PDB file of C-alpha atoms in Angstrom:
ATOM      1  CA  GLY A   1     -21.774  85.947 -23.067  1.00 83.00           C
ATOM      2  CA  ASP A   2     -22.810  86.277 -26.572  1.00 89.00           C
ATOM      3  CA  SER A   3     -26.634  85.234 -27.592  1.00 93.00           C
ATOM      4  CA  VAL A   4     -28.743  84.690 -29.537  1.00 96.00           C
ATOM      5  CA  THR A   5     -32.346  85.467 -29.769  1.00 97.00           C
ATOM      6  CA  GLN A   6     -34.918  84.938 -33.179  1.00 97.00           C
ATOM      7  CA  THR A   7     -38.740  84.051 -33.513  1.00 94.00           C
ATOM      8  CA  GLU A   8     -40.327  81.460 -31.416  1.00 91.00           C
ATOM      9  CA  GLY A   9     -42.372  79.206 -32.792  1.00 87.00           C
ATOM     10  CA  PRO A  10     -44.249  77.608 -34.212  1.00 95.00           C
ATOM     11  CA  VAL A  11     -44.726  80.230 -37.470  1.00 97.00           C
ATOM     12  CA  THR A  12     -47.728  78.165 -39.921  1.00 98.00           C
ATOM     13  CA  LEU A  13     -48.146  79.812 -42.833  1.00 98.00           C
ATOM     14  CA  SER A  14     -49.787  78.942 -46.190  1.00 98.00           C
ATOM     15  CA  GLU A  15     -48.286  78.399 -49.283  1.00 98.00           C
ATOM     16  CA  GLY A  16     -47.432  80.984 -51.739  1.00 98.00           C
ATOM     17  CA  THR A  17     -47.571  83.309 -48.477  1.00 98.00           C
ATOM     18  CA  SER A  18     -43.973  85.386 -47.748  1.00 98.00           C
ATOM     19  CA  LEU A  19     -41.781  84.516 -44.555  1.00 98.00           C
ATOM     20  CA  THR A  20     -39.860  86.080 -42.098  1.00 98.00           C
ATOM     21  CA  VAL A  21     -37.829  85.069 -38.843  1.00 98.00           C
ATOM     22  CA  ASN A  22     -36.043  87.473 -36.536  1.00 98.00           C
ATOM     23  CA  CYS A  23     -33.138  87.062 -35.891  1.00 98.00           C
ATOM     24  CA  SER A  24     -31.789  89.839 -32.969  1.00 98.00           C
ATOM     25  CA  TYR A  25     -27.757  89.321 -32.102  1.00 96.00           C
ATOM     26  CA  GLU A  26     -25.814  90.221 -28.687  1.00 94.00           C
ATOM     27  CA  THR A  27     -21.776  89.660 -29.138  1.00 91.00           C
ATOM     28  CA  LYS A  28     -18.895  92.166 -28.515  1.00 85.00           C
ATOM     29  CA  GLN A  29     -17.194  92.335 -31.641  1.00 81.00           C
ATOM     30  CA  TYR A  30     -18.080  91.736 -35.433  1.00 85.00           C
ATOM     31  CA  PRO A  31     -19.106  87.888 -35.670  1.00 92.00           C
ATOM     32  CA  THR A  32     -19.812  85.933 -38.161  1.00 94.00           C
ATOM     33  CA  LEU A  33     -23.856  85.020 -38.548  1.00 96.00           C
ATOM     34  CA  PHE A  34     -25.724  81.647 -39.770  1.00 97.00           C
ATOM     35  CA  TRP A  35     -28.174  80.469 -40.812  1.00 98.00           C
ATOM     36  CA  TYR A  36     -29.436  76.706 -40.439  1.00 98.00           C
ATOM     37  CA  VAL A  37     -32.176  74.897 -42.066  1.00 98.00           C
ATOM     38  CA  GLN A  38     -33.132  71.415 -39.861  1.00 97.00           C
ATOM     39  CA  TYR A  39     -35.786  69.322 -41.651  1.00 96.00           C
ATOM     40  CA  PRO A  40     -37.232  66.050 -40.195  1.00 92.00           C
ATOM     41  CA  GLY A  41     -35.896  63.056 -38.941  1.00 91.00           C
ATOM     42  CA  GLU A  42     -31.928  65.051 -40.084  1.00 94.00           C
ATOM     43  CA  GLY A  43     -29.271  66.921 -38.626  1.00 96.00           C
ATOM     44  CA  PRO A  44     -29.318  70.913 -39.162  1.00 97.00           C
ATOM     45  CA  GLN A  45     -27.935  71.938 -42.263  1.00 97.00           C
ATOM     46  CA  LEU A  46     -26.174  75.131 -43.855  1.00 97.00           C
ATOM     47  CA  LEU A  47     -28.273  77.240 -45.357  1.00 98.00           C
ATOM     48  CA  PHE A  48     -26.110  80.247 -46.190  1.00 97.00           C
ATOM     49  CA  LYS A  49     -23.703  82.641 -43.735  1.00 96.00           C
ATOM     50  CA  VAL A  50     -22.287  86.020 -43.985  1.00 96.00           C
ATOM     51  CA  PRO A  51     -19.040  86.961 -42.338  1.00 92.00           C
ATOM     52  CA  LYS A  52     -18.942  91.136 -43.401  1.00 93.00           C
ATOM     53  CA  ALA A  53     -21.513  93.182 -41.694  1.00 93.00           C
ATOM     54  CA  ASN A  54     -23.925  94.606 -44.168  1.00 94.00           C
ATOM     55  CA  GLU A  55     -23.598  92.178 -46.839  1.00 96.00           C
ATOM     56  CA  LYS A  56     -26.345  90.303 -47.767  1.00 97.00           C
ATOM     57  CA  GLY A  57     -26.699  86.045 -47.968  1.00 97.00           C
ATOM     58  CA  SER A  58     -29.216  84.019 -49.425  1.00 98.00           C
ATOM     59  CA  ASN A  59     -29.787  80.306 -50.713  1.00 98.00           C
ATOM     60  CA  ARG A  60     -32.870  78.484 -51.565  1.00 96.00           C
ATOM     61  CA  GLY A  61     -35.007  81.525 -52.354  1.00 97.00           C
ATOM     62  CA  PHE A  62     -34.112  82.830 -49.119  1.00 98.00           C
ATOM     63  CA  GLU A  63     -32.165  85.575 -48.438  1.00 98.00           C
ATOM     64  CA  ALA A  64     -30.789  87.750 -44.979  1.00 98.00           C
ATOM     65  CA  THR A  65     -28.462  90.833 -44.333  1.00 97.00           C
ATOM     66  CA  TYR A  66     -26.340  91.432 -41.702  1.00 96.00           C
ATOM     67  CA  ASN A  67     -27.630  94.755 -40.420  1.00 95.00           C
ATOM     68  CA  LYS A  68     -24.690  95.742 -38.013  1.00 93.00           C
ATOM     69  CA  GLU A  69     -26.302  99.236 -36.444  1.00 93.00           C
ATOM     70  CA  ALA A  70     -29.118  97.288 -35.447  1.00 94.00           C
ATOM     71  CA  THR A  71     -27.789  93.375 -35.063  1.00 95.00           C
ATOM     72  CA  SER A  72     -30.459  91.667 -36.403  1.00 97.00           C
ATOM     73  CA  PHE A  73     -30.442  89.556 -39.595  1.00 98.00           C
ATOM     74  CA  HIS A  74     -34.137  88.437 -39.704  1.00 98.00           C
ATOM     75  CA  LEU A  75     -34.584  85.339 -42.100  1.00 98.00           C
ATOM     76  CA  GLN A  76     -36.598  86.441 -45.109  1.00 98.00           C
ATOM     77  CA  LYS A  77     -38.547  84.458 -48.452  1.00 98.00           C
ATOM     78  CA  ALA A  78     -41.370  86.366 -50.263  1.00 98.00           C
ATOM     79  CA  SER A  79     -42.738  83.237 -51.297  1.00 98.00           C
ATOM     80  CA  VAL A  80     -42.816  79.994 -49.143  1.00 98.00           C
ATOM     81  CA  GLN A  81     -43.225  76.105 -50.588  1.00 98.00           C
ATOM     82  CA  GLU A  82     -44.909  72.935 -48.787  1.00 97.00           C
ATOM     83  CA  SER A  83     -41.039  71.057 -48.524  1.00 97.00           C
ATOM     84  CA  ASP A  84     -39.879  74.722 -46.272  1.00 98.00           C
ATOM     85  CA  SER A  85     -41.328  73.010 -43.590  1.00 97.00           C
ATOM     86  CA  ALA A  86     -38.408  73.084 -41.144  1.00 97.00           C
ATOM     87  CA  VAL A  87     -36.810  74.123 -37.753  1.00 96.00           C
ATOM     88  CA  TYR A  88     -34.752  77.718 -38.677  1.00 98.00           C
ATOM     89  CA  TYR A  89     -32.269  77.730 -36.601  1.00 97.00           C
ATOM     90  CA  CYS A  90     -29.896  80.871 -36.623  1.00 97.00           C
ATOM     91  CA  ALA A  91     -26.349  81.374 -35.568  1.00 96.00           C
ATOM     92  CA  LEU A  92     -23.243  82.993 -34.200  1.00 94.00           C
ATOM     93  CA  SER A  93     -19.535  82.681 -34.327  1.00 92.00           C
ATOM     94  CA  ASP A  94     -16.977  85.512 -33.070  1.00 87.00           C
ATOM     95  CA  ARG A  95     -13.384  85.183 -33.490  1.00 80.00           C
ATOM     96  CA  ASP A  96     -12.228  87.025 -30.982  1.00 77.00           C
ATOM     97  CA  THR A  97     -15.080  85.346 -27.747  1.00 75.00           C
ATOM     98  CA  ASN A  98     -14.096  82.808 -29.407  1.00 80.00           C
ATOM     99  CA  ALA A  99     -12.988  80.859 -32.814  1.00 80.00           C
ATOM    100  CA  TYR A 100     -14.618  77.563 -32.209  1.00 86.00           C
ATOM    101  CA  LYS A 101     -17.936  78.215 -31.327  1.00 90.00           C
ATOM    102  CA  VAL A 102     -21.449  78.445 -32.285  1.00 92.00           C
ATOM    103  CA  ILE A 103     -23.807  80.051 -30.917  1.00 93.00           C
ATOM    104  CA  PHE A 104     -27.147  78.994 -31.743  1.00 94.00           C
ATOM    105  CA  GLY A 105     -30.864  81.018 -31.601  1.00 95.00           C
ATOM    106  CA  LYS A 106     -33.769  78.677 -29.717  1.00 94.00           C
ATOM    107  CA  GLY A 107     -34.930  77.229 -34.046  1.00 95.00           C
ATOM    108  CA  THR A 108     -38.220  78.876 -35.004  1.00 96.00           C
ATOM    109  CA  HIS A 109     -40.777  75.368 -36.666  1.00 96.00           C
ATOM    110  CA  LEU A 110     -41.828  76.564 -40.056  1.00 97.00           C
ATOM    111  CA  HIS A 111     -45.343  74.455 -41.316  1.00 97.00           C
ATOM    112  CA  VAL A 112     -45.986  75.260 -45.043  1.00 98.00           C
ATOM    113  CA  LEU A 113     -49.683  74.133 -45.600  1.00 97.00           C
ATOM    114  CA  PRO A 114     -50.570  72.871 -49.192  1.00 94.00           C
TER     115      PRO A 114
ATOM    116  CA  GLY B   1     -18.065  65.746 -50.109  1.00 81.00           C
ATOM    117  CA  GLY B   2     -18.549  63.471 -46.495  1.00 92.00           C
ATOM    118  CA  ILE B   3     -20.217  62.216 -43.754  1.00 95.00           C
ATOM    119  CA  ILE B   4     -20.797  61.857 -40.228  1.00 97.00           C
ATOM    120  CA  THR B   5     -22.386  59.005 -38.970  1.00 97.00           C
ATOM    121  CA  GLN B   6     -23.900  58.023 -35.861  1.00 98.00           C
ATOM    122  CA  THR B   7     -24.598  55.278 -33.618  1.00 97.00           C
ATOM    123  CA  PRO B   8     -26.421  54.150 -31.921  1.00 97.00           C
ATOM    124  CA  LYS B   9     -29.781  56.098 -33.578  1.00 97.00           C
ATOM    125  CA  PHE B  10     -31.757  55.614 -30.506  1.00 97.00           C
ATOM    126  CA  LEU B  11     -30.535  54.982 -27.123  1.00 96.00           C
ATOM    127  CA  ILE B  12     -32.419  53.699 -23.994  1.00 95.00           C
ATOM    128  CA  GLY B  13     -31.182  53.849 -21.171  1.00 94.00           C
ATOM    129  CA  GLN B  14     -32.406  52.948 -17.180  1.00 94.00           C
ATOM    130  CA  GLU B  15     -32.170  55.836 -14.795  1.00 94.00           C
ATOM    131  CA  GLY B  16     -27.669  55.749 -12.996  1.00 95.00           C
ATOM    132  CA  GLN B  17     -26.779  53.529 -15.935  1.00 96.00           C
ATOM    133  CA  LYS B  18     -23.441  55.266 -18.243  1.00 97.00           C
ATOM    134  CA  LEU B  19     -24.008  55.705 -21.683  1.00 97.00           C
ATOM    135  CA  THR B  20     -21.922  56.040 -24.583  1.00 97.00           C
ATOM    136  CA  LEU B  21     -22.766  57.664 -27.995  1.00 98.00           C
ATOM    137  CA  LYS B  22     -20.108  57.759 -30.752  1.00 98.00           C
ATOM    138  CA  CYS B  23     -19.484  59.159 -34.214  1.00 98.00           C
ATOM    139  CA  GLN B  24     -17.731  59.203 -37.333  1.00 98.00           C
ATOM    140  CA  GLN B  25     -16.597  60.906 -39.464  1.00 97.00           C
ATOM    141  CA  ASN B  26     -14.803  60.683 -43.655  1.00 96.00           C
ATOM    142  CA  PHE B  27     -14.194  64.806 -44.304  1.00 95.00           C
ATOM    143  CA  ASN B  28     -10.817  64.832 -42.081  1.00 94.00           C
ATOM    144  CA  HIS B  29     -11.477  67.865 -40.206  1.00 95.00           C
ATOM    145  CA  ASP B  30     -10.565  68.485 -37.153  1.00 93.00           C
ATOM    146  CA  THR B  31     -12.714  70.484 -35.497  1.00 95.00           C
ATOM    147  CA  MET B  32     -15.760  68.090 -33.525  1.00 96.00           C
ATOM    148  CA  TYR B  33     -18.156  69.176 -31.262  1.00 97.00           C
ATOM    149  CA  TRP B  34     -21.087  67.631 -28.798  1.00 98.00           C
ATOM    150  CA  TYR B  35     -24.863  69.334 -29.000  1.00 98.00           C
ATOM    151  CA  ARG B  36     -27.707  69.045 -26.817  1.00 97.00           C
ATOM    152  CA  GLN B  37     -30.536  69.693 -28.165  1.00 95.00           C
ATOM    153  CA  ASP B  38     -34.445  69.883 -26.598  1.00 91.00           C
ATOM    154  CA  SER B  39     -37.480  71.109 -27.813  1.00 82.00           C
ATOM    155  CA  GLY B  40     -37.777  74.667 -27.784  1.00 79.00           C
ATOM    156  CA  LYS B  41     -34.419  74.802 -26.273  1.00 83.00           C
ATOM    157  CA  GLY B  42     -32.046  74.751 -28.818  1.00 88.00           C
ATOM    158  CA  LEU B  43     -28.972  73.381 -28.763  1.00 94.00           C
ATOM    159  CA  ARG B  44     -26.675  73.003 -26.692  1.00 94.00           C
ATOM    160  CA  LEU B  45     -22.976  72.135 -26.380  1.00 95.00           C
ATOM    161  CA  ILE B  46     -21.622  69.630 -24.320  1.00 97.00           C
ATOM    162  CA  TYR B  47     -18.199  69.676 -25.766  1.00 97.00           C
ATOM    163  CA  TYR B  48     -15.551  70.685 -28.445  1.00 96.00           C
ATOM    164  CA  SER B  49     -12.534  68.795 -29.861  1.00 96.00           C
ATOM    165  CA  ILE B  50     -10.284  71.374 -31.579  1.00 93.00           C
ATOM    166  CA  THR B  51      -8.254  68.309 -32.766  1.00 92.00           C
ATOM    167  CA  GLU B  52      -7.111  64.780 -31.740  1.00 92.00           C
ATOM    168  CA  ASN B  53      -6.327  64.387 -28.711  1.00 92.00           C
ATOM    169  CA  ASP B  54      -7.628  67.484 -27.480  1.00 94.00           C
ATOM    170  CA  LEU B  55     -11.186  68.785 -25.919  1.00 97.00           C
ATOM    171  CA  GLN B  56     -13.427  71.609 -25.112  1.00 96.00           C
ATOM    172  CA  LYS B  57     -16.298  71.690 -22.147  1.00 96.00           C
ATOM    173  CA  GLY B  58     -19.018  73.374 -23.475  1.00 94.00           C
ATOM    174  CA  ASP B  59     -21.621  74.857 -21.939  1.00 92.00           C
ATOM    175  CA  LEU B  60     -23.727  71.946 -21.078  1.00 94.00           C
ATOM    176  CA  SER B  61     -20.792  69.734 -20.183  1.00 96.00           C
ATOM    177  CA  GLU B  62     -21.346  68.609 -16.405  1.00 95.00           C
ATOM    178  CA  GLY B  63     -23.347  64.827 -16.177  1.00 94.00           C
ATOM    179  CA  TYR B  64     -21.106  63.842 -19.710  1.00 97.00           C
ATOM    180  CA  ASP B  65     -17.458  63.255 -20.171  1.00 97.00           C
ATOM    181  CA  ALA B  66     -16.058  63.061 -23.845  1.00 98.00           C
ATOM    182  CA  SER B  67     -12.921  61.348 -25.562  1.00 97.00           C
ATOM    183  CA  ARG B  68     -11.249  62.403 -29.059  1.00 96.00           C
ATOM    184  CA  GLU B  69      -8.925  59.241 -29.911  1.00 88.00           C
ATOM    185  CA  LYS B  70      -8.853  59.465 -32.970  1.00 95.00           C
ATOM    186  CA  LYS B  71      -9.268  62.636 -35.213  1.00 95.00           C
ATOM    187  CA  SER B  72     -12.027  60.585 -37.030  1.00 97.00           C
ATOM    188  CA  SER B  73     -13.868  59.888 -33.936  1.00 97.00           C
ATOM    189  CA  PHE B  74     -15.265  61.363 -31.306  1.00 98.00           C
ATOM    190  CA  SER B  75     -17.324  59.934 -28.156  1.00 98.00           C
ATOM    191  CA  LEU B  76     -19.912  61.363 -25.888  1.00 98.00           C
ATOM    192  CA  THR B  77     -20.481  59.315 -22.392  1.00 98.00           C
ATOM    193  CA  VAL B  78     -23.481  60.311 -20.447  1.00 96.00           C
ATOM    194  CA  THR B  79     -21.942  59.418 -17.192  1.00 96.00           C
ATOM    195  CA  SER B  80     -25.119  58.695 -15.106  1.00 95.00           C
ATOM    196  CA  ALA B  81     -28.400  59.037 -16.678  1.00 94.00           C
ATOM    197  CA  GLN B  82     -31.504  60.297 -15.383  1.00 92.00           C
ATOM    198  CA  LYS B  83     -34.887  59.211 -15.710  1.00 86.00           C
ATOM    199  CA  ASN B  84     -37.743  60.818 -17.517  1.00 77.00           C
ATOM    200  CA  GLU B  85     -34.375  61.964 -19.603  1.00 80.00           C
ATOM    201  CA  MET B  86     -35.202  62.980 -23.654  1.00 88.00           C
ATOM    202  CA  ALA B  87     -32.475  64.348 -26.105  1.00 94.00           C
ATOM    203  CA  VAL B  88     -31.702  64.166 -29.504  1.00 96.00           C
ATOM    204  CA  PHE B  89     -27.867  64.325 -29.536  1.00 98.00           C
ATOM    205  CA  LEU B  90     -25.780  65.865 -32.440  1.00 98.00           C
ATOM    206  CA  CYS B  91     -22.789  65.517 -33.217  1.00 98.00           C
ATOM    207  CA  ALA B  92     -21.291  67.905 -36.322  1.00 97.00           C
ATOM    208  CA  SER B  93     -16.861  68.638 -37.526  1.00 96.00           C
ATOM    209  CA  SER B  94     -15.840  71.715 -39.204  1.00 94.00           C
ATOM    210  CA  ILE B  95     -12.540  72.018 -40.741  1.00 90.00           C
ATOM    211  CA  LEU B  96     -11.547  74.932 -39.708  1.00 78.00           C
ATOM    212  CA  GLY B  97     -13.989  76.583 -36.185  1.00 75.00           C
ATOM    213  CA  GLY B  98     -17.105  78.272 -35.721  1.00 70.00           C
ATOM    214  CA  PHE B  99     -17.230  80.460 -37.903  1.00 78.00           C
ATOM    215  CA  ALA B 100     -17.294  78.462 -40.450  1.00 84.00           C
ATOM    216  CA  GLU B 101     -19.610  75.646 -41.440  1.00 90.00           C
ATOM    217  CA  GLN B 102     -19.960  72.030 -39.485  1.00 94.00           C
ATOM    218  CA  PHE B 103     -21.822  69.238 -40.135  1.00 96.00           C
ATOM    219  CA  PHE B 104     -24.079  67.454 -38.788  1.00 97.00           C
ATOM    220  CA  GLY B 105     -24.711  63.732 -38.099  1.00 98.00           C
ATOM    221  CA  PRO B 106     -28.307  62.535 -38.384  1.00 97.00           C
ATOM    222  CA  GLY B 107     -28.315  62.691 -34.331  1.00 97.00           C
ATOM    223  CA  THR B 108     -29.459  60.094 -31.377  1.00 97.00           C
ATOM    224  CA  ARG B 109     -32.293  59.408 -29.167  1.00 96.00           C
ATOM    225  CA  LEU B 110     -31.773  59.340 -25.636  1.00 96.00           C
ATOM    226  CA  THR B 111     -34.658  58.319 -23.688  1.00 94.00           C
ATOM    227  CA  VAL B 112     -34.186  57.562 -20.021  1.00 93.00           C
ATOM    228  CA  LEU B 113     -36.755  55.258 -18.807  1.00 90.00           C
TER     229      LEU B 113
END
């Protein structure tokens, strides 16, 4: 079945350093890919989504490219801030398998030190 | 904009007890979801509902029941709480289904004594 595998956390970085959170997926067709972010005490919220292969999504300085050949969707940010401390989830939805289900990765907890 | 409200925020129960969690949304979304969030395991789908009065089982439905009697509300029942169980239950809604953005509530934290 469909699955998402992402960097195991926690990831601890100093403010101003760069971030990469790896995300790989398995699915039979061409899914829509998502990154969600969850701040303490809140539910997850969409960071961005990319419905088409070879396109890039971005928001708040974060970006990820939908790489169909490598089946990857790695999250990157050039310079993290303390306010980026949160849990990041990679997810996919495959319309051909089930148009209503979203498969989430296990989440990557990011701590950014001042 | 809209909002998803989950009640209660914290729920403490006894082993074997039947417990109900409630979710309300004012987005006028058709699709609603219940997820269970455990540390290190991500979000796992318990039930979802495509529209009012519809129920679909997710990957973790055993031990749970759900109810969608109105478009705006979606309830989840833990049929027999397990001792030492601790998790956060998240409700979400979406306008079109999985490929559209899901909007999440703040969660209900369950503790079973």
